Short mmCIF file of C-alpha atoms in Angstrom, two decimals:
data_model
loop_
_atom_site.label_atom_id
_atom_site.label_comp_id
_atom_site.label_asym_id
_atom_site.label_seq_id
_atom_site.Cartn_x
_atom_site.Cartn_y
_atom_site.Cartn_z
CA MET A 1 151.17 201.48 130.11
CA ILE A 2 148.97 204.21 129.08
CA LEU A 3 145.63 203.45 128.99
CA ASP A 4 142.69 205.56 127.30
CA ARG A 5 139.31 204.14 128.76
CA ARG A 6 136.18 204.58 126.74
CA ARG A 7 132.62 202.64 127.42
CA MET A 8 131.89 199.71 125.79
CA LEU A 9 128.61 198.45 124.51
CA LEU A 10 128.56 194.62 126.10
CA GLY A 11 127.26 194.61 129.33
CA GLY A 12 127.98 198.26 130.32
CA THR A 13 131.77 196.81 130.67
CA ILE A 14 134.84 199.12 130.43
CA GLY A 15 137.28 198.56 127.43
CA ALA A 16 140.83 199.92 127.22
CA VAL A 17 143.32 201.04 124.55
CA ALA A 18 146.85 200.21 125.80
CA LEU A 19 150.01 200.52 124.15
CA LEU A 20 152.16 197.51 123.22
CA GLY A 21 155.37 198.15 122.07
CA GLY A 22 154.41 201.39 120.85
CA THR A 23 151.16 199.86 118.84
CA PRO A 24 147.41 200.85 120.00
CA VAL A 25 145.81 197.95 120.91
CA ARG A 26 141.65 198.26 121.14
CA ALA A 27 140.59 196.09 123.96
CA LEU A 28 138.32 192.97 123.47
CA THR A 29 134.72 192.77 124.62
CA LEU A 30 134.03 190.17 127.32
CA ALA A 31 132.85 187.99 124.45
CA ASP A 32 136.19 188.19 122.55
CA ARG A 33 137.92 187.56 125.41
CA ALA A 34 136.30 184.34 126.08
CA ARG A 35 137.02 183.42 122.83
CA GLY A 36 140.58 184.19 122.98
CA TRP A 37 140.33 186.15 119.51
CA ILE A 38 142.92 189.19 118.62
CA ASP A 39 142.45 191.35 115.55
CA VAL A 40 145.61 192.08 113.81
CA ARG A 41 144.16 195.44 112.79
CA ASP A 42 144.61 196.24 116.75
CA PHE A 43 148.40 195.61 116.56
CA GLY A 44 149.14 198.12 113.51
CA ALA A 45 148.23 195.81 110.29
CA LYS A 46 146.63 198.12 107.69
CA GLY A 47 145.01 195.38 105.50
CA ASP A 48 145.27 197.57 102.27
CA GLY A 49 147.36 195.45 100.30
CA HIS A 50 150.75 197.70 100.10
CA ALA A 51 151.96 198.42 103.74
CA ILE A 52 153.72 195.43 104.78
CA ASP A 53 151.83 193.93 107.37
CA THR A 54 154.32 191.24 108.99
CA PRO A 55 155.29 192.99 112.29
CA ALA A 56 152.06 193.75 113.23
CA VAL A 57 150.88 189.86 112.48
CA ASN A 58 153.79 188.59 114.18
CA LYS A 59 153.12 191.07 117.18
CA ALA A 60 149.41 189.68 117.30
CA ILE A 61 150.70 185.94 117.14
CA ASP A 62 153.44 186.61 120.14
CA HIS A 63 150.60 188.26 122.48
CA ALA A 64 148.24 185.40 121.48
CA ALA A 65 150.87 182.78 122.37
CA ALA A 66 152.04 184.77 125.19
CA ARG A 67 148.54 184.36 126.66
CA GLY A 68 148.44 180.77 126.35
CA GLY A 69 146.86 180.74 123.04
CA GLY A 70 144.16 182.22 121.17
CA THR A 71 142.75 183.01 117.72
CA VAL A 72 144.90 185.60 115.65
CA TRP A 73 141.90 186.99 113.31
CA PHE A 74 142.35 188.80 109.58
CA PRO A 75 139.08 190.62 109.23
CA ALA A 76 138.37 191.22 105.48
CA GLY A 77 141.39 193.03 103.70
CA THR A 78 144.81 192.22 101.99
CA TYR A 79 147.47 191.75 104.09
CA ALA A 80 150.87 192.18 102.55
CA CYS A 81 153.40 190.10 104.54
CA TYR A 82 156.82 188.43 104.14
CA THR A 83 157.33 185.69 106.94
CA ILE A 84 154.51 184.99 109.22
CA ARG A 85 155.86 182.98 112.40
CA LEU A 86 153.25 180.35 113.74
CA LYS A 87 153.52 179.67 117.74
CA SER A 88 151.93 176.66 119.88
CA ARG A 89 148.44 176.92 120.81
CA VAL A 90 147.53 179.70 118.13
CA THR A 91 145.19 179.71 115.11
CA LEU A 92 145.07 182.12 112.27
CA HIS A 93 141.36 182.71 111.31
CA LEU A 94 141.00 184.17 107.88
CA ASP A 95 137.70 186.06 107.49
CA ASN A 96 135.45 185.94 104.11
CA GLY A 97 137.47 188.89 102.20
CA ALA A 98 140.58 188.31 104.05
CA THR A 99 144.00 187.85 101.59
CA ILE A 100 147.29 186.97 103.27
CA LEU A 101 149.57 188.36 100.02
CA GLY A 102 152.92 186.89 99.90
CA ALA A 103 154.69 190.34 99.13
CA ALA A 104 157.31 190.78 96.37
CA ALA A 105 160.88 190.01 97.75
CA PRO A 106 162.96 193.01 97.88
CA GLN A 107 165.19 193.67 94.89
CA ASP A 108 168.28 194.46 96.71
CA GLY A 109 167.55 191.28 99.11
CA ARG A 110 167.53 193.14 102.39
CA GLY A 111 164.95 192.19 104.68
CA GLY A 112 161.90 190.50 102.94
CA TYR A 113 161.36 186.64 103.73
CA ASP A 114 163.32 184.55 106.68
CA LEU A 115 166.37 183.16 105.57
CA ALA A 116 166.56 179.50 104.44
CA GLU A 117 167.85 177.49 107.47
CA PRO A 118 171.10 175.84 107.03
CA MET A 119 171.19 172.20 106.26
CA ASP A 120 173.67 169.52 107.43
CA PRO A 121 175.78 169.16 104.40
CA ALA A 122 175.90 165.05 105.41
CA ILE A 123 172.26 164.50 104.60
CA SER A 124 171.95 167.54 102.01
CA SER A 125 172.23 165.43 98.84
CA PHE A 126 169.73 162.70 99.98
CA GLN A 127 166.80 164.79 99.25
CA ASP A 128 165.82 167.73 96.83
CA PHE A 129 166.76 171.21 98.25
CA GLY A 130 162.97 172.10 98.26
CA HIS A 131 162.83 169.25 101.09
CA SER A 132 165.51 170.46 103.19
CA HIS A 133 164.31 174.04 104.13
CA TRP A 134 161.15 175.43 105.95
CA ARG A 135 161.49 179.07 106.63
CA ASN A 136 161.81 180.72 103.60
CA SER A 137 158.01 180.77 103.49
CA LEU A 138 155.46 183.26 103.77
CA ILE A 139 154.21 181.08 106.82
CA TRP A 140 156.12 178.56 108.57
CA GLY A 141 156.38 176.87 112.07
CA GLU A 142 158.71 174.37 113.79
CA GLY A 143 158.33 172.16 116.69
CA LEU A 144 154.94 173.38 117.73
CA HIS A 145 151.56 172.17 118.82
CA ASP A 146 148.02 172.51 118.55
CA ILE A 147 148.06 174.97 115.70
CA ALA A 148 145.66 175.74 112.97
CA ILE A 149 144.77 178.03 110.21
CA THR A 150 141.12 178.41 109.43
CA GLY A 151 138.25 180.28 107.67
CA GLN A 152 137.14 181.36 104.16
CA GLY A 153 139.92 183.42 102.97
CA LEU A 154 142.67 183.21 100.67
CA ILE A 155 146.50 182.71 100.78
CA TRP A 156 147.73 184.20 97.68
CA GLY A 157 151.58 183.53 97.10
CA LYS A 158 152.11 186.11 94.53
CA GLY A 159 155.65 187.28 95.99
CA LEU A 160 156.98 183.39 96.44
CA GLY A 161 159.37 181.86 93.92
CA ARG A 162 158.66 178.52 92.33
CA GLY A 163 162.08 177.70 93.59
CA ASP A 164 163.59 176.04 90.19
CA GLY A 165 164.57 179.48 88.56
CA LYS A 166 161.85 179.91 86.14
CA ASP A 167 160.55 183.12 87.97
CA ALA A 168 161.43 185.94 85.35
CA TRP A 169 161.52 188.59 88.11
CA LEU A 170 163.71 186.54 90.82
CA LYS A 171 167.26 186.22 89.79
CA ASP A 172 167.72 184.12 92.62
CA PRO A 173 164.68 182.02 93.51
CA ASN A 174 166.46 180.64 96.53
CA GLY A 175 168.64 183.83 97.55
CA PRO A 176 168.47 186.27 100.67
CA GLY A 177 165.02 187.65 101.15
CA THR A 178 162.96 185.37 98.66
CA GLY A 179 160.47 182.90 99.89
CA ASN A 180 159.27 179.78 97.90
CA LYS A 181 156.59 178.44 100.02
CA ALA A 182 153.10 179.25 101.11
CA ILE A 183 152.93 177.12 104.33
CA ALA A 184 155.80 174.89 105.79
CA LEU A 185 155.51 173.03 109.15
CA LYS A 186 158.15 170.94 110.73
CA ASN A 187 157.97 168.59 113.72
CA CYS A 188 154.73 169.77 114.53
CA ARG A 189 151.63 168.01 116.05
CA ASN A 190 148.05 168.44 116.11
CA VAL A 191 147.66 170.71 112.97
CA THR A 192 144.42 171.56 111.42
CA LEU A 193 144.35 173.40 108.20
CA SER A 194 140.66 173.83 106.82
CA ASP A 195 138.20 175.99 104.41
CA PHE A 196 140.58 178.55 103.32
CA LYS A 197 141.68 178.89 99.67
CA ILE A 198 145.41 179.26 98.58
CA LEU A 199 146.53 180.94 95.00
CA GLU A 200 150.00 180.25 93.66
CA GLY A 201 151.42 178.92 96.84
CA GLY A 202 155.13 178.60 95.28
CA TRP A 203 157.39 175.56 95.09
CA PHE A 204 154.89 174.15 97.76
CA ALA A 205 151.33 175.39 98.97
CA LEU A 206 152.14 173.22 101.74
CA LEU A 207 155.25 171.55 102.94
CA ALA A 208 154.81 169.41 105.95
CA THR A 209 157.42 167.34 107.64
CA GLY A 210 157.59 165.37 110.40
CA VAL A 211 153.84 166.57 111.45
CA ASP A 212 151.92 164.27 113.29
CA ASN A 213 147.92 164.62 113.85
CA LEU A 214 147.40 166.63 110.56
CA THR A 215 143.90 167.41 109.26
CA ILE A 216 143.37 168.97 105.90
CA ASP A 217 140.21 169.47 105.26
CA ASN A 218 137.88 171.84 102.30
CA VAL A 219 141.15 173.60 101.08
CA LEU A 220 140.97 174.94 97.61
CA VAL A 221 144.40 175.18 95.83
CA ASP A 222 145.37 176.54 92.73
CA THR A 223 148.83 176.63 92.22
CA ASN A 224 152.07 176.93 90.12
CA ARG A 225 153.94 173.88 91.38
CA ASP A 226 153.33 171.22 94.19
CA GLY A 227 149.59 171.55 96.09
CA PHE A 228 150.20 169.13 99.44
CA ASP A 229 153.63 167.76 99.86
CA ILE A 230 153.03 165.38 103.27
CA ASP A 231 156.82 164.16 104.26
CA CYS A 232 157.71 161.72 107.03
CA CYS A 233 154.20 162.59 108.71
CA ARG A 234 151.75 160.23 111.05
CA ASN A 235 148.17 160.11 111.08
CA VAL A 236 147.07 162.12 108.55
CA ARG A 237 143.63 163.36 107.02
CA VAL A 238 143.25 165.02 103.59
CA SER A 239 139.58 165.55 102.65
CA ASN A 240 137.18 167.24 100.56
CA CYS A 241 140.14 169.06 98.82
CA THR A 242 140.30 170.72 95.29
CA VAL A 243 144.13 170.87 94.00
CA ASN A 244 144.91 172.30 90.45
CA SER A 245 148.54 171.97 90.12
CA PRO A 246 149.15 172.02 86.08
CA TRP A 247 153.17 171.94 86.29
CA ASP A 248 153.66 169.76 89.47
CA ASP A 249 152.38 167.02 91.91
CA ALA A 250 148.80 167.64 93.40
CA ILE A 251 148.54 165.71 96.69
CA CYS A 252 152.26 164.18 97.20
CA PRO A 253 152.80 162.18 100.36
CA LYS A 254 156.44 161.71 100.86
CA SER A 255 159.00 160.23 103.08
CA SER A 256 162.52 161.66 102.68
CA TYR A 257 165.76 161.89 104.91
CA ALA A 258 165.38 165.82 105.63
CA LEU A 259 164.88 164.92 109.32
CA GLY A 260 168.17 163.21 109.53
CA MET A 261 166.90 159.84 109.72
CA PRO A 262 164.18 157.42 107.64
CA ARG A 263 160.64 158.30 109.12
CA VAL A 264 157.52 156.31 107.88
CA THR A 265 154.74 158.48 106.22
CA GLU A 266 151.74 156.26 107.67
CA ASN A 267 148.21 156.19 108.86
CA VAL A 268 147.01 158.49 105.89
CA THR A 269 143.71 158.97 104.28
CA ILE A 270 142.90 160.87 101.23
CA SER A 271 139.12 161.30 100.50
CA ASN A 272 136.83 162.96 98.52
CA CYS A 273 139.27 165.00 96.62
CA LEU A 274 139.83 166.41 93.24
CA VAL A 275 143.17 166.63 91.73
CA THR A 276 143.86 168.20 88.24
CA GLY A 277 146.66 169.45 86.22
CA ASN A 278 145.28 171.13 82.86
CA TYR A 279 143.23 174.36 84.09
CA GLN A 280 144.90 178.09 84.14
CA VAL A 281 146.29 178.72 87.38
CA GLY A 282 143.58 180.84 89.02
CA SER A 283 140.70 179.84 86.84
CA VAL A 284 139.45 177.17 89.31
CA LEU A 285 139.39 179.53 92.12
CA ALA A 286 137.50 181.98 90.06
CA GLY A 287 135.16 179.53 89.13
CA THR A 288 135.78 180.11 85.30
CA TRP A 289 137.78 176.67 84.93
CA LYS A 290 139.77 177.46 81.71
CA LYS A 291 141.64 174.73 80.47
CA MET A 292 145.50 175.29 79.29
CA PRO A 293 146.48 175.24 75.57
CA ALA A 294 146.38 172.22 73.80
CA GLU A 295 150.07 172.59 73.34
CA PHE A 296 150.39 171.82 77.14
CA ALA A 297 149.53 168.61 77.23
CA LYS A 298 153.07 166.98 77.46
CA ASP A 299 153.56 169.12 80.68
CA ILE A 300 150.17 168.00 82.55
CA HIS A 301 150.93 167.17 86.18
CA GLY A 302 148.31 167.22 88.97
CA ARG A 303 147.67 163.55 90.49
CA ILE A 304 148.21 161.59 93.72
CA LYS A 305 151.82 160.32 93.81
CA PHE A 306 153.56 158.82 96.81
CA GLY A 307 157.11 159.31 96.15
CA THR A 308 159.54 159.99 94.96
CA GLU A 309 161.42 160.79 98.30
CA THR A 310 161.10 157.47 99.87
CA ASN A 311 164.05 156.92 102.69
CA GLY A 312 161.55 155.70 105.21
CA GLY A 313 158.45 154.76 103.06
CA PHE A 314 154.64 154.35 103.25
CA ARG A 315 152.42 152.21 105.42
CA ASN A 316 148.80 152.11 106.19
CA ILE A 317 147.09 154.21 103.47
CA THR A 318 143.37 154.57 102.46
CA ILE A 319 142.40 156.53 99.30
CA THR A 320 138.94 156.60 98.38
CA ASN A 321 136.11 158.71 96.34
CA CYS A 322 138.68 161.02 94.57
CA ILE A 323 138.80 162.07 90.95
CA PHE A 324 141.73 162.44 88.66
CA GLU A 325 140.48 165.05 85.89
CA ASP A 326 143.10 165.56 82.82
CA SER A 327 146.20 164.86 85.22
CA ARG A 328 148.86 161.99 85.70
CA GLY A 329 147.64 158.72 87.26
CA LEU A 330 147.91 157.53 91.10
CA ALA A 331 151.49 156.15 91.67
CA PHE A 332 153.14 154.30 94.86
CA GLN A 333 157.10 154.54 94.43
CA THR A 334 159.77 153.33 96.83
CA VAL A 335 163.13 153.43 95.11
CA ASP A 336 165.58 154.66 98.12
CA GLY A 337 164.82 151.67 100.58
CA GLY A 338 161.76 152.49 102.30
CA MET A 339 158.37 150.34 102.24
CA VAL A 340 154.89 150.60 100.43
CA GLU A 341 152.58 148.23 102.62
CA ASP A 342 149.35 148.10 103.45
CA VAL A 343 147.25 149.94 100.99
CA THR A 344 143.90 150.20 100.14
CA VAL A 345 142.28 152.45 97.11
CA SER A 346 138.62 152.55 96.15
CA ASN A 347 135.81 154.51 94.17
CA LEU A 348 138.11 156.68 92.05
CA THR A 349 136.94 158.29 88.68
CA MET A 350 139.78 159.36 85.94
CA ARG A 351 139.51 161.42 82.91
CA GLY A 352 142.32 162.12 80.38
CA ILE A 353 145.18 160.40 81.86
CA VAL A 354 148.20 161.47 80.61
CA ASN A 355 150.55 158.97 81.73
CA ALA A 356 149.45 155.26 83.17
CA PRO A 357 146.32 155.20 85.52
CA PHE A 358 148.51 153.48 87.81
CA PHE A 359 151.93 153.19 88.54
CA LEU A 360 153.68 150.90 90.97
CA ARG A 361 157.45 150.78 91.18
CA LEU A 362 159.88 149.74 93.61
CA GLY A 363 163.53 150.53 92.30
CA LYS A 364 167.16 150.75 93.82
CA ARG A 365 167.91 154.72 93.36
CA MET A 366 168.97 154.26 96.83
CA ARG A 367 169.62 158.18 97.43
CA GLY A 368 170.73 158.06 101.05
CA PRO A 369 172.82 156.64 103.52
CA ALA A 370 174.87 153.87 102.17
CA GLY A 371 174.21 150.50 103.58
CA ARG A 372 170.48 150.46 103.45
CA PRO A 373 168.46 147.45 102.18
CA ILE A 374 166.22 147.64 99.01
CA GLY A 375 162.83 148.74 99.96
CA THR A 376 159.58 146.52 99.58
CA MET A 377 155.97 147.03 97.93
CA ARG A 378 153.26 144.47 99.15
CA ARG A 379 149.75 143.90 100.01
CA ILE A 380 148.00 146.92 97.95
CA SER A 381 144.48 146.44 96.87
CA ILE A 382 142.70 148.66 94.26
CA GLN A 383 138.95 148.47 93.36
CA ASN A 384 136.29 150.43 92.04
CA VAL A 385 137.76 152.35 89.36
CA VAL A 386 136.93 154.01 86.17
CA SER A 387 138.91 155.56 83.70
CA SER A 388 138.53 156.94 80.29
CA GLY A 389 140.37 158.61 77.57
CA ALA A 390 143.77 157.81 78.93
CA ASN A 391 146.86 158.15 76.53
CA LEU A 392 148.67 154.97 75.14
CA LEU A 393 150.99 154.17 78.25
CA PRO A 394 149.12 151.25 79.93
CA SER A 395 149.24 151.02 84.08
CA VAL A 396 152.73 149.76 85.31
CA ILE A 397 153.41 147.40 87.98
CA ALA A 398 157.27 146.92 87.88
CA GLY A 399 159.62 145.48 90.65
CA LEU A 400 163.19 144.49 90.44
CA ALA A 401 164.34 140.99 89.19
CA ASP A 402 165.51 140.20 92.75
CA HIS A 403 163.19 142.32 94.61
CA PRO A 404 159.55 141.74 93.28
CA ILE A 405 156.47 143.67 93.89
CA GLU A 406 154.10 141.22 95.90
CA ASP A 407 150.51 141.06 96.81
CA VAL A 408 148.57 143.34 94.48
CA HIS A 409 144.84 142.96 93.84
CA PHE A 410 143.01 144.70 91.27
CA ALA A 411 138.86 144.20 91.17
CA ASN A 412 136.17 145.98 89.31
CA ILE A 413 138.17 148.36 86.98
CA HIS A 414 137.65 149.77 83.82
CA LEU A 415 140.40 151.28 81.97
CA HIS A 416 139.79 152.91 78.69
CA HIS A 417 142.59 154.23 76.82
CA VAL A 418 142.74 156.05 73.22
CA GLY A 419 144.52 153.17 71.71
CA GLY A 420 145.89 153.27 68.25
CA ALA A 421 149.54 152.25 68.70
CA PRO A 422 151.78 151.55 65.86
CA THR A 423 152.44 147.66 65.39
CA ALA A 424 156.17 147.63 66.14
CA MET A 425 155.09 148.64 69.85
CA ALA A 426 153.61 145.26 70.56
CA ALA A 427 157.18 143.83 70.34
CA LEU A 428 159.29 146.36 72.36
CA ARG A 429 161.45 145.16 75.44
CA PRO A 430 161.62 147.49 77.72
CA PRO A 431 164.79 148.38 79.56
CA GLU A 432 165.16 147.55 83.46
CA ALA A 433 166.42 151.13 84.31
CA GLU A 434 166.80 150.10 87.87
CA LEU A 435 168.47 153.27 89.24
CA GLY A 436 166.36 155.55 87.35
CA TYR A 437 163.76 158.37 88.71
CA PRO A 438 160.71 156.93 88.90
CA GLU A 439 158.15 158.00 86.60
CA ALA A 440 155.65 156.25 84.33
CA THR A 441 157.51 157.05 81.21
CA MET A 442 160.65 155.98 82.45
CA PHE A 443 160.72 152.57 80.36
CA GLY A 444 159.52 154.40 77.34
CA ASP A 445 156.95 153.03 75.03
CA LEU A 446 155.27 149.80 76.68
CA PRO A 447 154.05 146.83 74.64
CA ALA A 448 150.79 146.49 76.43
CA SER A 449 147.15 148.21 76.01
CA GLY A 450 146.27 147.82 79.61
CA PHE A 451 148.63 146.63 82.03
CA PHE A 452 152.71 145.79 82.03
CA ILE A 453 154.01 143.82 84.79
CA ARG A 454 157.26 142.83 85.49
CA HIS A 455 158.93 141.36 88.48
CA ALA A 456 155.66 140.71 90.43
CA ARG A 457 154.42 137.84 93.03
CA ARG A 458 150.88 137.27 93.60
CA VAL A 459 148.67 139.47 91.37
CA SER A 460 145.11 139.04 90.75
CA MET A 461 142.87 140.87 88.65
CA ARG A 462 139.06 140.20 88.84
CA ASP A 463 136.24 142.18 86.69
CA VAL A 464 138.79 143.98 84.78
CA GLU A 465 138.02 145.75 81.69
CA ILE A 466 140.77 146.90 79.24
CA ALA A 467 139.05 149.09 76.22
CA VAL A 468 140.80 150.90 73.44
CA ALA A 469 139.21 153.99 71.40
CA ALA A 470 141.03 152.62 68.49
CA PRO A 471 142.28 149.22 67.24
CA ASP A 472 145.46 148.59 69.21
CA PRO A 473 147.89 145.77 67.92
CA ARG A 474 149.35 145.14 71.77
CA PRO A 475 147.90 142.71 74.31
CA ALA A 476 146.12 143.94 76.84
CA PHE A 477 148.25 142.03 79.44
CA ARG A 478 152.23 141.94 79.27
CA LEU A 479 153.54 139.88 82.08
CA GLU A 480 157.40 139.32 82.37
CA ASP A 481 159.07 137.47 85.74
CA VAL A 482 155.72 136.95 87.43
CA GLU A 483 154.50 134.24 89.52
CA ASP A 484 151.23 133.38 90.86
CA ALA A 485 149.08 135.58 88.44
CA ASP A 486 145.04 135.12 88.58
CA PHE A 487 142.61 136.84 86.12
CA THR A 488 138.88 136.36 86.75
CA GLY A 489 136.02 137.97 84.77
CA VAL A 490 138.50 139.74 82.62
CA ARG A 491 137.26 141.38 79.61
CA VAL A 492 139.52 142.75 76.81
CA PRO A 493 139.48 143.79 73.36
CA LYS A 494 139.23 141.07 70.81
CA GLY A 495 142.73 139.65 69.65
CA ALA A 496 145.78 138.76 71.83
CA ALA A 497 145.09 139.06 75.45
CA PHE A 498 148.17 138.25 77.09
CA SER A 499 151.77 138.04 76.41
CA LEU A 500 154.01 136.00 78.92
CA ASP A 501 157.36 135.79 79.42
CA LYS A 502 158.88 133.84 82.47
CA VAL A 503 155.46 133.59 84.38
CA VAL A 504 154.90 130.58 86.60
CA ASN A 505 151.66 129.35 87.62
CA PHE A 506 148.70 131.20 85.50
CA ARG A 507 145.27 131.01 86.00
CA THR A 508 142.34 132.68 83.89
CA ALA A 509 138.57 132.06 84.30
CA GLY A 510 135.23 133.20 83.20
CA ASN A 511 136.98 135.79 80.55
CA ARG A 512 135.34 137.32 77.82
CA TRP A 513 136.66 136.02 74.63
CA LEU A 514 139.22 133.52 76.20
CA LYS A 515 139.03 129.95 77.31
CA ASP A 516 139.83 128.89 80.98
CA ARG A 517 143.60 127.99 81.50
CA VAL A 518 145.35 126.76 84.47
CA ILE A 519 149.10 126.48 84.05
CA ASP A 520 151.00 125.37 87.25
CA GLY A 521 154.30 126.31 85.99
CA PRO A 522 156.53 128.10 83.67
CA VAL A 523 154.58 129.40 80.75
CA SER A 524 155.67 131.95 78.05
CA GLY A 525 153.73 132.94 74.89
CA ARG A 526 150.79 134.81 73.75
CA PHE A 527 147.26 134.14 73.29
#
C-alpha cells in the first residue's frame, strides 16, 4: 500500500491517501471515522451524471461492510449507476442534492444491471413475474440485516423498465442488462427507508419480500408503476409518505408464494400517508401538481390495496390518518387461500374515487399449490371516513356462498357518489365471478348506490350516510345472502333504502326516512 500523507485540520491529526484496488481514498477525519461515514467519491465516483459510478459505489459498500458497517455517503451530485448491491450493517445516505440515477441499459445487452435470478419452475406460475425476481434492480439486497437508505436526496429510475413491454426504448424489458425496480429486498430484517424521494421507480419503486422489521418514513414516490409492494413481511411501519402512481397501486401489501411457501404479511401499520393516481409523473416531486388529462380517468390507479397475491394472507393490520385523492379506493382481497383477519381502519378522507371507496373480496382463484383450502376474511372495523365525488360503483363486500365474509363493522362514514345511474341498473343481478381476478369492477355495474353486500355474516353499519349528487334509482344498500345485519343511525337519499334477497335476521333502528324494523328470520324485498 502506497501512502501519501498530508496534514489534516482536525486536532492536528495526520490523514492518509491510500490505494485500494487502484482507487485513491482520502483518509477520513477522526470525526468521520467515529461516525463510520465513507464518501463514494473517495472510491472513484464522479457524480457527473455521465460516468457509470456503480463500481465505485459498490467498492465503498464493500469497504464499509468489511469494517463491520458504516454509512456510505453520496454528496451532492448525480451518480449514474447500474446495480448497487447492499450489504448488512451499511446505510446509504443521500445528501440534499444527491441523485442516484438509473442508467439506460446497454443496447447490446452486455453489462448493465444484474441478471434476474432463476426461479424455481415449480412455483413460478403462482405469482406474477415481477414478484419472482429481485436482482435486476437499481438497488438490491438479499439475506441482509440492519440496512438503511436515508437522506434528502433522490433515486431516479430513469433507465428502469416498467416490466410490461410498454417502454418503447426497451426491446425486452426483462432481458439481459435491463433493470425494472428501484429497490428490491428479499429475506432481510431491520430495514429503514427514510426521507429520500423516488422518481420513476420502474415496475416497483420498492419490492420488499420476506422483510421483517421494516420502517418506511417520509418517503415521497412519484412513479410510473407500483409504489411500495410489501410482500410476506412482518412488523412493518409505513408513515408520512406521499405516493403518486397513476398507472398502478401506491401502497400494496401482498402475500405471495415467491419464497416457496405461504407467509402471512402481518403487524402492519400505514399512517399519515397520501396516495393518488391522477398527477403527471414528476409533478408531485416538483411541487407543480399537474393533473393528468381528462381522458386518463379510466386508467387512474393509486390507492392502498391488500392483494392480489394472497397465498399467506394478512393479519393484524392498522390503517389510519390517510388521504386518497383521485385514486381507486381501499381494498382487502384474498383469493388464493390466505386470510384477512383483525383489521382496523380509521380517519380516512377520499376525493374522486374511481372504483368503489371500499372493496372487500373473498374469492377462490386459488393460484398456488393444489389442496389449499379457501381463505377467510373476518374481524374488520372501518370508522371515521369521508368520501366525496366517487363514481357510480358502490362499495363492495363480496364473499362466496359457502365461505362468507364475517364480522365487518362500519361506523361514522359519509360516502358521496356522483349518482345518476340509469333505471335498469337497479334490477341487475351481478355474476358470482368466483374465479375472477379481484377488482371492484369484476361484477360489472351494481344495483346499489352505497353498498353491495353478498355472502356475509354479522355486518353492522352505524351512523353511515350515503349521498348522491344526482338522483339515483338504486337503493343505497343491496344485500344478498347476508345473515345478522344491523343498520343504526343510517341516512340515505329519499326513496328505497334497502333491497334484500335471502337475508336472515335483519334490524334497522334510528334511521332517517325509515321506520325501525326487527326481522328475526329470512326476509327479501325492497323498502
